[in-house]
PDB file of C-alpha atoms and ligand atoms in Angstrom:
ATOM      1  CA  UNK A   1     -15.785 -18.637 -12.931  1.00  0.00           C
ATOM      2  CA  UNK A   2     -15.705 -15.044 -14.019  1.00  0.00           C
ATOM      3  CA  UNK A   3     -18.643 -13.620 -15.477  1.00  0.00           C
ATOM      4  CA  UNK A   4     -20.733 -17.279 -15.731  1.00  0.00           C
ATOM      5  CA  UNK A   5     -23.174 -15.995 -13.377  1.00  0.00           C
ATOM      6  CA  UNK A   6     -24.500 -12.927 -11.850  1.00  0.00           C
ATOM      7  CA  UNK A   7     -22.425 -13.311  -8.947  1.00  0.00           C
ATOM      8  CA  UNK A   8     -20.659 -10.644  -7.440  1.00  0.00           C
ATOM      9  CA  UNK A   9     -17.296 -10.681  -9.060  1.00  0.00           C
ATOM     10  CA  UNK A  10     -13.985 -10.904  -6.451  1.00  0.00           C
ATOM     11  CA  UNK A  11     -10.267  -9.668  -6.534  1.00  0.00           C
ATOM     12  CA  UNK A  12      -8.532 -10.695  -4.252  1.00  0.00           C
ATOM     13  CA  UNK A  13      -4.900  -9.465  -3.280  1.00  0.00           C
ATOM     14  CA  UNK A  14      -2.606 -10.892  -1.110  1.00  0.00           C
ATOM     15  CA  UNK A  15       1.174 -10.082  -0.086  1.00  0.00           C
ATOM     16  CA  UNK A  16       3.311  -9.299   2.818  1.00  0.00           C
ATOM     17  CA  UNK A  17       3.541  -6.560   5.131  1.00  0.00           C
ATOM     18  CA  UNK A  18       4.630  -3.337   3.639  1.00  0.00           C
ATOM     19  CA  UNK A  19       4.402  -4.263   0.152  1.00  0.00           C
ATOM     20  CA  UNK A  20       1.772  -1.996  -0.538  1.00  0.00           C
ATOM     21  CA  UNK A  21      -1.386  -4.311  -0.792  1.00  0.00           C
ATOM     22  CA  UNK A  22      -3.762  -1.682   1.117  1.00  0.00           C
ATOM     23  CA  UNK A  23      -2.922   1.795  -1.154  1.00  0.00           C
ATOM     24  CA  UNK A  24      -2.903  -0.531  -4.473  1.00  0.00           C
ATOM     25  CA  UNK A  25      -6.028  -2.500  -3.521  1.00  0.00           C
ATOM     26  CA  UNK A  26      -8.275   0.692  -2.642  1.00  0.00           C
ATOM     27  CA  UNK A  27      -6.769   2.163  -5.601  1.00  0.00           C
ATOM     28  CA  UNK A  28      -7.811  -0.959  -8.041  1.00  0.00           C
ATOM     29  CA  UNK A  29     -11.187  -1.051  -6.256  1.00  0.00           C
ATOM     30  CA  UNK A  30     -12.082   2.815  -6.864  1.00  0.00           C
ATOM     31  CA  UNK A  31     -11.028   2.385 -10.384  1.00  0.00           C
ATOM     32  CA  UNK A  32     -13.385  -0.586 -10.994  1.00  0.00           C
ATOM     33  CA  UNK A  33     -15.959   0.801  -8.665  1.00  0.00           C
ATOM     34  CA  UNK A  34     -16.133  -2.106  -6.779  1.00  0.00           C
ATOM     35  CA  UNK A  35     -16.136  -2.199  -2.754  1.00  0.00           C
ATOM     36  CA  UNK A  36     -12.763  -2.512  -0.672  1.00  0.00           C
ATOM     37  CA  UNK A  37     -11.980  -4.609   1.909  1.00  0.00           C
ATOM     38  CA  UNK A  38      -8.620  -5.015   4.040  1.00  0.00           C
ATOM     39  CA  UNK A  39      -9.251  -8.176   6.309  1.00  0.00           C
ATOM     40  CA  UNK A  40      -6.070  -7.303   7.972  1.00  0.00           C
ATOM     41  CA  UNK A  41      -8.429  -4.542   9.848  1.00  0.00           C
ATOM     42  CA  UNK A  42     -10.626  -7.710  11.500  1.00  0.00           C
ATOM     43  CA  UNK A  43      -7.361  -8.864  12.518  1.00  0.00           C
ATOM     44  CA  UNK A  44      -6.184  -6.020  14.143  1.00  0.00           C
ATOM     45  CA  UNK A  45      -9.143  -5.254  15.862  1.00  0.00           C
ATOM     46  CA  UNK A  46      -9.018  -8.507  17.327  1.00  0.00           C
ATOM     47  CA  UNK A  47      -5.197  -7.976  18.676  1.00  0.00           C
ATOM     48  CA  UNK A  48      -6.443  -4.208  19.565  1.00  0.00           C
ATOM     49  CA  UNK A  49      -8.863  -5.677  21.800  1.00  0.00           C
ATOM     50  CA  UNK A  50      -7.044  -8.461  23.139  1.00  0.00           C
ATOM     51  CA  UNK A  51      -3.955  -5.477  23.973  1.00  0.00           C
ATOM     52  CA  UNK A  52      -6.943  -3.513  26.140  1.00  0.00           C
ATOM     53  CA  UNK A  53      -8.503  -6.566  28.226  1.00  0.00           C
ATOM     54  CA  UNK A  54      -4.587  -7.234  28.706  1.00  0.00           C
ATOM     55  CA  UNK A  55      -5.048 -10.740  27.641  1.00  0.00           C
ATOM     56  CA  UNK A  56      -2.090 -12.347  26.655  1.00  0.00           C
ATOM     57  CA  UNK A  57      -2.147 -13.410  22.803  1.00  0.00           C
ATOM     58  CA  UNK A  58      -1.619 -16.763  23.147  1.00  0.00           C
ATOM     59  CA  UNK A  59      -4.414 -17.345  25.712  1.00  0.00           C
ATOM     60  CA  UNK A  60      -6.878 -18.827  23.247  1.00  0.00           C
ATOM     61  CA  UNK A  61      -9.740 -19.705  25.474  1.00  0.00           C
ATOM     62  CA  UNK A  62     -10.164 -15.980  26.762  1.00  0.00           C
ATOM     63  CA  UNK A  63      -9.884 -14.856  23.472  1.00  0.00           C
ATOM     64  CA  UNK A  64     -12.513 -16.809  22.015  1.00  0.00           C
ATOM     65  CA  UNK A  65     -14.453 -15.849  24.734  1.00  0.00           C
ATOM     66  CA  UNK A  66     -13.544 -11.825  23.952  1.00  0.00           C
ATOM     67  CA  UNK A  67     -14.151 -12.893  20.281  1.00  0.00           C
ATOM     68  CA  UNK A  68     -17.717 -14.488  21.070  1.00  0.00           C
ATOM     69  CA  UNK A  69     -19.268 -11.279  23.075  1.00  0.00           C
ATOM     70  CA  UNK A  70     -17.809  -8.791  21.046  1.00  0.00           C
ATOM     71  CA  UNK A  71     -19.569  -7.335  17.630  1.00  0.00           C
ATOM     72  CA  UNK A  72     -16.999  -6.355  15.179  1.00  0.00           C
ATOM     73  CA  UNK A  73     -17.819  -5.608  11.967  1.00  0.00           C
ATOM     74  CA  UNK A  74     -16.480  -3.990   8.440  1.00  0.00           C
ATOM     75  CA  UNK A  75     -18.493  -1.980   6.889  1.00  0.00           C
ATOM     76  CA  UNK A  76     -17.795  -0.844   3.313  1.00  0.00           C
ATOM     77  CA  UNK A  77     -18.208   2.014   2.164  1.00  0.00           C
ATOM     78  CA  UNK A  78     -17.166   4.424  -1.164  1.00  0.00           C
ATOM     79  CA  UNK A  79     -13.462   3.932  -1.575  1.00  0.00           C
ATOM     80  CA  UNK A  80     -12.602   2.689   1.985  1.00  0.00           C
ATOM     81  CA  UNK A  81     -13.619  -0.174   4.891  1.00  0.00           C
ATOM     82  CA  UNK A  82     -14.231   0.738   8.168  1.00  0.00           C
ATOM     83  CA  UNK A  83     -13.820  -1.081  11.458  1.00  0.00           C
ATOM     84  CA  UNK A  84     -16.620  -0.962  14.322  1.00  0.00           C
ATOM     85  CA  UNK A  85     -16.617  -2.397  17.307  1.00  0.00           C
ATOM     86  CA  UNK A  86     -19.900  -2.860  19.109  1.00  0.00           C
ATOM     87  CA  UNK A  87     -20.896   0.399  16.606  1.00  0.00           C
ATOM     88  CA  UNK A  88     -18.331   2.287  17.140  1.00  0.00           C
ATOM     89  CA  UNK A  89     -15.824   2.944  14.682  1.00  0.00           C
ATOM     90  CA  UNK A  90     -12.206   2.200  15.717  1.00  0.00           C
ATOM     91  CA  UNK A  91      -9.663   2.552  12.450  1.00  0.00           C
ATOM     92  CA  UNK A  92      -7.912   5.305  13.797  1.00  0.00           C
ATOM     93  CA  UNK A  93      -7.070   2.564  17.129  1.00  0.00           C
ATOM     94  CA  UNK A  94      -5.959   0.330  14.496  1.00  0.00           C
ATOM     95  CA  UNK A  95      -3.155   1.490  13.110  1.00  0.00           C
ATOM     96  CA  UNK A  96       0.638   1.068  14.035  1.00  0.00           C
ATOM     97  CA  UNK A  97       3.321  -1.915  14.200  1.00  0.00           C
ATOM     98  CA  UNK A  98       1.856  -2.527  18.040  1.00  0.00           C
ATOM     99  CA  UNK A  99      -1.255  -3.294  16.936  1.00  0.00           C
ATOM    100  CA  UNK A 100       0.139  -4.913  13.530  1.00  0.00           C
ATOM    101  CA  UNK A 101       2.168  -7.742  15.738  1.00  0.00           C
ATOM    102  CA  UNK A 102      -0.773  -8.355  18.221  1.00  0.00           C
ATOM    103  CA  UNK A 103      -3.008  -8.886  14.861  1.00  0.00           C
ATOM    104  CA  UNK A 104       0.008 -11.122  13.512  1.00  0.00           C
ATOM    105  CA  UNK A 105      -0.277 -13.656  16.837  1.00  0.00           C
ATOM    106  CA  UNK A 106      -3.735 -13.912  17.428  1.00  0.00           C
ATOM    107  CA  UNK A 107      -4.142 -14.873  13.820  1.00  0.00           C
ATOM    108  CA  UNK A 108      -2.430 -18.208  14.448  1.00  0.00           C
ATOM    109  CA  UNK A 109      -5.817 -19.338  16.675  1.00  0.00           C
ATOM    110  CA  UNK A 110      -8.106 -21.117  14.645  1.00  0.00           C
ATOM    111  CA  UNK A 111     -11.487 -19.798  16.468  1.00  0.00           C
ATOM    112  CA  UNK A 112      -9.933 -16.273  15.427  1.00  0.00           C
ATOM    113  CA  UNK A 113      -9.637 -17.272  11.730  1.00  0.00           C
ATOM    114  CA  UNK A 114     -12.836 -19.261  11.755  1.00  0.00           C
ATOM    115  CA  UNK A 115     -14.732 -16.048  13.024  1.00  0.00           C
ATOM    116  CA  UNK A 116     -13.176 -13.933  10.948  1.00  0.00           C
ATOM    117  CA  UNK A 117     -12.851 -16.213   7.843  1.00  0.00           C
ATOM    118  CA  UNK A 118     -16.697 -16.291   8.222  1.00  0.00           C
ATOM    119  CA  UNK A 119     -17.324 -12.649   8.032  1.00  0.00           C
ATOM    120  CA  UNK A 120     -15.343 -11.920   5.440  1.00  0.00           C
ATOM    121  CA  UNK A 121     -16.944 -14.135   2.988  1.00  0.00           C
ATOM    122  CA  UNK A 122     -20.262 -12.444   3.864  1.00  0.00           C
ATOM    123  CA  UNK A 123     -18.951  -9.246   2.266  1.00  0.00           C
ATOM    124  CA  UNK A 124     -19.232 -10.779  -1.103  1.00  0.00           C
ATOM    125  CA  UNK A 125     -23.313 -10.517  -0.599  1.00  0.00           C
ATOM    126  CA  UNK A 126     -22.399  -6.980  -0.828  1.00  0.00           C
ATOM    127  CA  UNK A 127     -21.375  -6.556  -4.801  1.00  0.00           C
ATOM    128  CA  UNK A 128     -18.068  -6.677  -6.706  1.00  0.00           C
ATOM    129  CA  UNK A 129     -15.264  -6.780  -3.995  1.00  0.00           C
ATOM    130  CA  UNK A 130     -11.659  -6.130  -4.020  1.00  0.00           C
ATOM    131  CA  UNK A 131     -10.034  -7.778  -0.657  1.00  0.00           C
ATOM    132  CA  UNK A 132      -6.473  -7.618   0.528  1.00  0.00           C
ATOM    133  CA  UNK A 133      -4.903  -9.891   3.077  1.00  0.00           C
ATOM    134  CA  UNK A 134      -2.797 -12.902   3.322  1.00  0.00           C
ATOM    135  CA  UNK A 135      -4.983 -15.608   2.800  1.00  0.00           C
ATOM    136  CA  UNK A 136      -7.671 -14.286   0.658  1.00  0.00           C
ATOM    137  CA  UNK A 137      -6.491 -16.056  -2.619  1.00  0.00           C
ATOM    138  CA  UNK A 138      -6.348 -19.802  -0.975  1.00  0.00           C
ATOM    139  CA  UNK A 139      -8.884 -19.543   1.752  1.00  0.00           C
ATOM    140  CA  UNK A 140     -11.687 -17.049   2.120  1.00  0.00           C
ATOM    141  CA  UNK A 141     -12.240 -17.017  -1.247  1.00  0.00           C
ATOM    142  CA  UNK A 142     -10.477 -19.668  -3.389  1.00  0.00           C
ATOM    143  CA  UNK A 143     -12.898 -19.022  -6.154  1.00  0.00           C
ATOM    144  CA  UNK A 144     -11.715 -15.497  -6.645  1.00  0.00           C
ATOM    145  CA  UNK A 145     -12.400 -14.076 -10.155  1.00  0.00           C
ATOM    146  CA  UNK A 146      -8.860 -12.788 -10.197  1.00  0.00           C
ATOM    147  CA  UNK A 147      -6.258 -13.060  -7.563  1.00  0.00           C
ATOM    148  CA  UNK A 148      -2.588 -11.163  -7.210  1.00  0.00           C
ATOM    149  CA  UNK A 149      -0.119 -11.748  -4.848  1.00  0.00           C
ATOM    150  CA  UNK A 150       1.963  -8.912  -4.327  1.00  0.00           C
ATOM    151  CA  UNK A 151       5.897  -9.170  -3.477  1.00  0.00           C
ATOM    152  CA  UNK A 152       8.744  -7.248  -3.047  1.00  0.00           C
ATOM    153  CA  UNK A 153      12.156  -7.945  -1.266  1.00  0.00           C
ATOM    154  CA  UNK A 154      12.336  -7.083   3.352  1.00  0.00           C
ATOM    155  CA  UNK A 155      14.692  -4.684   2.343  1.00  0.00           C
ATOM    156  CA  UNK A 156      12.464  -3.119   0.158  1.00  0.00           C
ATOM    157  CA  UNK A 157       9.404  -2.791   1.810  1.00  0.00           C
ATOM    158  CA  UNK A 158      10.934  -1.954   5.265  1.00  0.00           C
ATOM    159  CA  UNK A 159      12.387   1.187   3.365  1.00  0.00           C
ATOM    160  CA  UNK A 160       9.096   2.249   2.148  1.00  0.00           C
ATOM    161  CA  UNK A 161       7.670   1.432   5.639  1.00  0.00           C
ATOM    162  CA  UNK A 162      10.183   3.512   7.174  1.00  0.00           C
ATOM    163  CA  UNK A 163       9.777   6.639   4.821  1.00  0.00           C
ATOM    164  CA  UNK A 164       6.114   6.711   5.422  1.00  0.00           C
ATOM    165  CA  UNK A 165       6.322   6.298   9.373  1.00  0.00           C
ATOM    166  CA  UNK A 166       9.246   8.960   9.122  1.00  0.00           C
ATOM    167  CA  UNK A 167       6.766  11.489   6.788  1.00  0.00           C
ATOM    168  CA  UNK A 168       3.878  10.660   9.602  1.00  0.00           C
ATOM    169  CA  UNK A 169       6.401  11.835  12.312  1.00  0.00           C
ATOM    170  CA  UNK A 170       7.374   8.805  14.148  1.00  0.00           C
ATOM    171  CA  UNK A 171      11.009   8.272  15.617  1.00  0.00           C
ATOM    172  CA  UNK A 172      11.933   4.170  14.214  1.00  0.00           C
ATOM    173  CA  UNK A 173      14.957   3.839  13.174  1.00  0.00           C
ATOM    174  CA  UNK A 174      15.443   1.935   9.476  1.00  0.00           C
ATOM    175  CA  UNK A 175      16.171  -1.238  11.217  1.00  0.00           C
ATOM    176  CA  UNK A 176      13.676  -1.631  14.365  1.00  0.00           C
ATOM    177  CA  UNK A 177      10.885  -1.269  11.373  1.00  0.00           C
ATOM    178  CA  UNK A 178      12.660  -3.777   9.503  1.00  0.00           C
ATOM    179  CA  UNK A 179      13.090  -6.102  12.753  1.00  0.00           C
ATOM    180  CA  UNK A 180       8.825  -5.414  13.376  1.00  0.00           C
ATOM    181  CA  UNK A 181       8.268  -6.109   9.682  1.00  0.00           C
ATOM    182  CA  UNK A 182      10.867  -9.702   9.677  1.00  0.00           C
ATOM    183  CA  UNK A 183       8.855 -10.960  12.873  1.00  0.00           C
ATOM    184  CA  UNK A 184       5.803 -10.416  11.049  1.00  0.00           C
ATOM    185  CA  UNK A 185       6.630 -11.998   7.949  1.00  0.00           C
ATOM    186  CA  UNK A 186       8.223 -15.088   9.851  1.00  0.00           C
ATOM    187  CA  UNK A 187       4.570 -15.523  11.975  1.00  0.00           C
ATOM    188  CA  UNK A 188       2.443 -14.670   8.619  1.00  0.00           C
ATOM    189  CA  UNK A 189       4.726 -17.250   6.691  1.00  0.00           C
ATOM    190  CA  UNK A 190       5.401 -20.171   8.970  1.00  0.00           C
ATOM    191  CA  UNK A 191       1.741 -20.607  10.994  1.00  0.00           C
ATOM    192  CA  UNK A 192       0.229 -24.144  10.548  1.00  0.00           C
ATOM    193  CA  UNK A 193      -3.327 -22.720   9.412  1.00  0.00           C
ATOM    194  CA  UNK A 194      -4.066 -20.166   6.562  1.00  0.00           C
ATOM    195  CA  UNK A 195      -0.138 -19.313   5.913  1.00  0.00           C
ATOM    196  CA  UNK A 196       1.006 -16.554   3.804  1.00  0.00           C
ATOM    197  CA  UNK A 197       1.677 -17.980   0.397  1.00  0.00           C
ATOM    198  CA  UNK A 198       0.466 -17.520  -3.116  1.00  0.00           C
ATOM    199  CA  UNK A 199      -2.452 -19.019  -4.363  1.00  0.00           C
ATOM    200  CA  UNK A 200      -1.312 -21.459  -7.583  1.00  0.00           C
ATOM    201  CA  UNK A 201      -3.460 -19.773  -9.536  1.00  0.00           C
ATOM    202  CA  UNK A 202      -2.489 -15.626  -8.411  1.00  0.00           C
ATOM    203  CA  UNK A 203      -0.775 -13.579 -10.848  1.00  0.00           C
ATOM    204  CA  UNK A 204       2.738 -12.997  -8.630  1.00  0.00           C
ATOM    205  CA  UNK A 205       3.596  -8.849  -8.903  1.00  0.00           C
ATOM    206  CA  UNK A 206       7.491  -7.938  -7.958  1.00  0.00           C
ATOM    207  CA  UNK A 207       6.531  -4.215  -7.004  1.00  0.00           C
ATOM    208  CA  UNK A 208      10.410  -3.661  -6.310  1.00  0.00           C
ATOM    209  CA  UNK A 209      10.735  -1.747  -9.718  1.00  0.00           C
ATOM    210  CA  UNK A 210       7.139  -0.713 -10.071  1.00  0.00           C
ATOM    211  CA  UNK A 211       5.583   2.705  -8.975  1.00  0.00           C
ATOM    212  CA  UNK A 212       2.556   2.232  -7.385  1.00  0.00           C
ATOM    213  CA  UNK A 213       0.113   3.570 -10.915  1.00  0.00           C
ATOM    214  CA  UNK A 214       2.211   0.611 -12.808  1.00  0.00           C
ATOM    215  CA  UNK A 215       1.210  -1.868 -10.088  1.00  0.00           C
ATOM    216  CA  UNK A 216      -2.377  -0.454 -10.104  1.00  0.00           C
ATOM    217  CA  UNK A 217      -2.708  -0.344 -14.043  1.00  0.00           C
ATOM    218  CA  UNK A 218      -1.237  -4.060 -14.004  1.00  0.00           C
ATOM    219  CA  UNK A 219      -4.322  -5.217 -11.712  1.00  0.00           C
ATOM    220  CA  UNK A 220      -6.948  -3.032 -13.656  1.00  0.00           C
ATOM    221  CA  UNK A 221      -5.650  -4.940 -16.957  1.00  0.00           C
ATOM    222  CA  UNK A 222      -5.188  -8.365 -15.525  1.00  0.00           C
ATOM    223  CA  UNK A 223      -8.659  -8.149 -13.845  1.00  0.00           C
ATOM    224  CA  UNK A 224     -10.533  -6.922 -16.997  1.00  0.00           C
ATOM    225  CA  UNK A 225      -8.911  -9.568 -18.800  1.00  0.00           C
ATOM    226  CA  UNK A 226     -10.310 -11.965 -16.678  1.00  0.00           C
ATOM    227  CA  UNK A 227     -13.383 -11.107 -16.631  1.00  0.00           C
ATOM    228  CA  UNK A 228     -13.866 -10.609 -20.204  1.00  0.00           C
ATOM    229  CA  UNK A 229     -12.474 -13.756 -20.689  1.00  0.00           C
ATOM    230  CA  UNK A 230     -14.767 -15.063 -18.375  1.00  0.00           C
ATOM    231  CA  UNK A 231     -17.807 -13.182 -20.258  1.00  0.00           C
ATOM    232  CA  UNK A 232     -16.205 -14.834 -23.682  1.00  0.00           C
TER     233      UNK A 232
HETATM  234  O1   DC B 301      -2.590  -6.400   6.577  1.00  0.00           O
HETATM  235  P1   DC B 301      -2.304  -6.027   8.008  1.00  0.00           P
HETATM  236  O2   DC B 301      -0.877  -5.617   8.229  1.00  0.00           O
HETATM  237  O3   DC B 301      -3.253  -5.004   8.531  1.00  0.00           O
HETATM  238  O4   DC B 301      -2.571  -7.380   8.832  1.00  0.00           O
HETATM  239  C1   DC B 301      -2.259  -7.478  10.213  1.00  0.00           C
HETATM  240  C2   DC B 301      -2.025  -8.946  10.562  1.00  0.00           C
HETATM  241  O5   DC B 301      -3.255  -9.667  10.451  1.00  0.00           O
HETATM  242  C3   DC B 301      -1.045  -9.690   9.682  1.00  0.00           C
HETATM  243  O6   DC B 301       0.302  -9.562  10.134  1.00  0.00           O
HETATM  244  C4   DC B 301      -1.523 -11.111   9.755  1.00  0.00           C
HETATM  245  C5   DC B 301      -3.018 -10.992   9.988  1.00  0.00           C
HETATM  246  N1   DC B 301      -3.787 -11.247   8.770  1.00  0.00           N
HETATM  247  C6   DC B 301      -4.056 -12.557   8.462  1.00  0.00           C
HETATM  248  O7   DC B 301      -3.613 -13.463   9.162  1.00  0.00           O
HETATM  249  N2   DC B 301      -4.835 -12.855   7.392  1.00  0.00           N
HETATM  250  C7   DC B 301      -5.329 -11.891   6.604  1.00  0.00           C
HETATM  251  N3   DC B 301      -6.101 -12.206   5.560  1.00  0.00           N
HETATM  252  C8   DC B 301      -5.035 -10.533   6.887  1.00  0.00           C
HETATM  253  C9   DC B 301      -4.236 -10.247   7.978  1.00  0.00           C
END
């Protein structure tokens, strides 16, 4: 429980795609000072590398052999996480709806969430974390000190999707983003192991109505609460 040991204390934050998880989660961390991690990023390097070996996504013996040979790690550092593969660092690769739906279906395959699962908890070893994801409240760490699950309507976050990608200077149209982000959702949702869902014990956030500093200032309170209350 919060603040009964001197273990590292743990937010996690799960939600959807497009709801906003990655901004408000580096944003909670840097105002706690503790490290951030998006576990999505292990994911997508996975699909990214999966996309160049041209392996199909579904082929889960090549994949766990791709998985097995291949060093990727996140490595945390002030304010952000960083992807490296083999060394190298390869966030830049890792961003995009391409790379976002190859993440999405290799995360059905359980040696993929078994490795990853696995590397994430390691982080913790680290200090105080803040992790988004999908599955960070109910499986890689169920003991979380705190845990939000952050939700807001397709409509709503395929908007906001949309008006980033369109400020970034990419050509989608409203509704192919909100087609990419459905598909997602349905894969993230419905998959037998590790689906998304909130954990019984997350504090649920509608950030429909909420700027992004009310949604932040919500977690900073609800997490110092916790832990005090875990100190008391
Ligand atoms: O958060 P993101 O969009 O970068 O994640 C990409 C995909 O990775 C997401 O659609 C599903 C998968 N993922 C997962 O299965 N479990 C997590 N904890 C994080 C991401």
């Amino acid at each position: 429980m919060a603040g009964e040991s001197s273990e590292p204390i743990v937010v996690a934050i799960d939600g959807p795609s497009g709801v906003g998880k990655s901004v408000a989660a580096e944003r909670l961390a840097r105002t706690l000072g503790f490290h951030f991690a998006q576990s999505g990023a292990m994911y997508r390097a996975v699909g990214w590398l999966v996309e160049l070996h041209d392996v199909s996504p579904r082929d889960g013996n090549r994949i766990a052999a791709l998985v097995a040979e291949t060093a990727i790690d996140i490595a945390l550092r002030p304010g952000q996480s960083a992807v490296c593969v083999h060394g190298r660092e390869i966030s830049e690769e890792l961003a995009g709806e391409a790379v976002g739906k190859a993440a999405s279906a290799v995360a059905t395959l359980p040696v993929v969430r078994q490795t990853v699962t696995a590397q994430l908890r390691r982080l913790r070893c680290q200090g105080n974390l803040v992790m988004e994801g999908r599955d960070i409240g109910t499986v890689v760490f169920p003991d979380a000190d705190v845990k939000f699950f952050l939700d807001a309507s397709l409509d709503v976050r395929a908007w906001r999707r949309w008006q980033e990608m369109r400020q970034a200077g990419h050509g989608d149209t409203l509704e192919e983003v909100r087609q990419a982000i459905a598909e997602r959702d349905e894969q993230d949702r419905t998959r037998t192991l590790a689906p998304l869902v909130p954990a019984a014990d997350a504090h649920v956030i509608d950030t429909a109505d909420f700027s992004i500093d009310d949604v932040v200032q919500t977690m900073v309170s609800g997490t110092q609460h916790n832990i005090l209350r875990g100190n008391g």
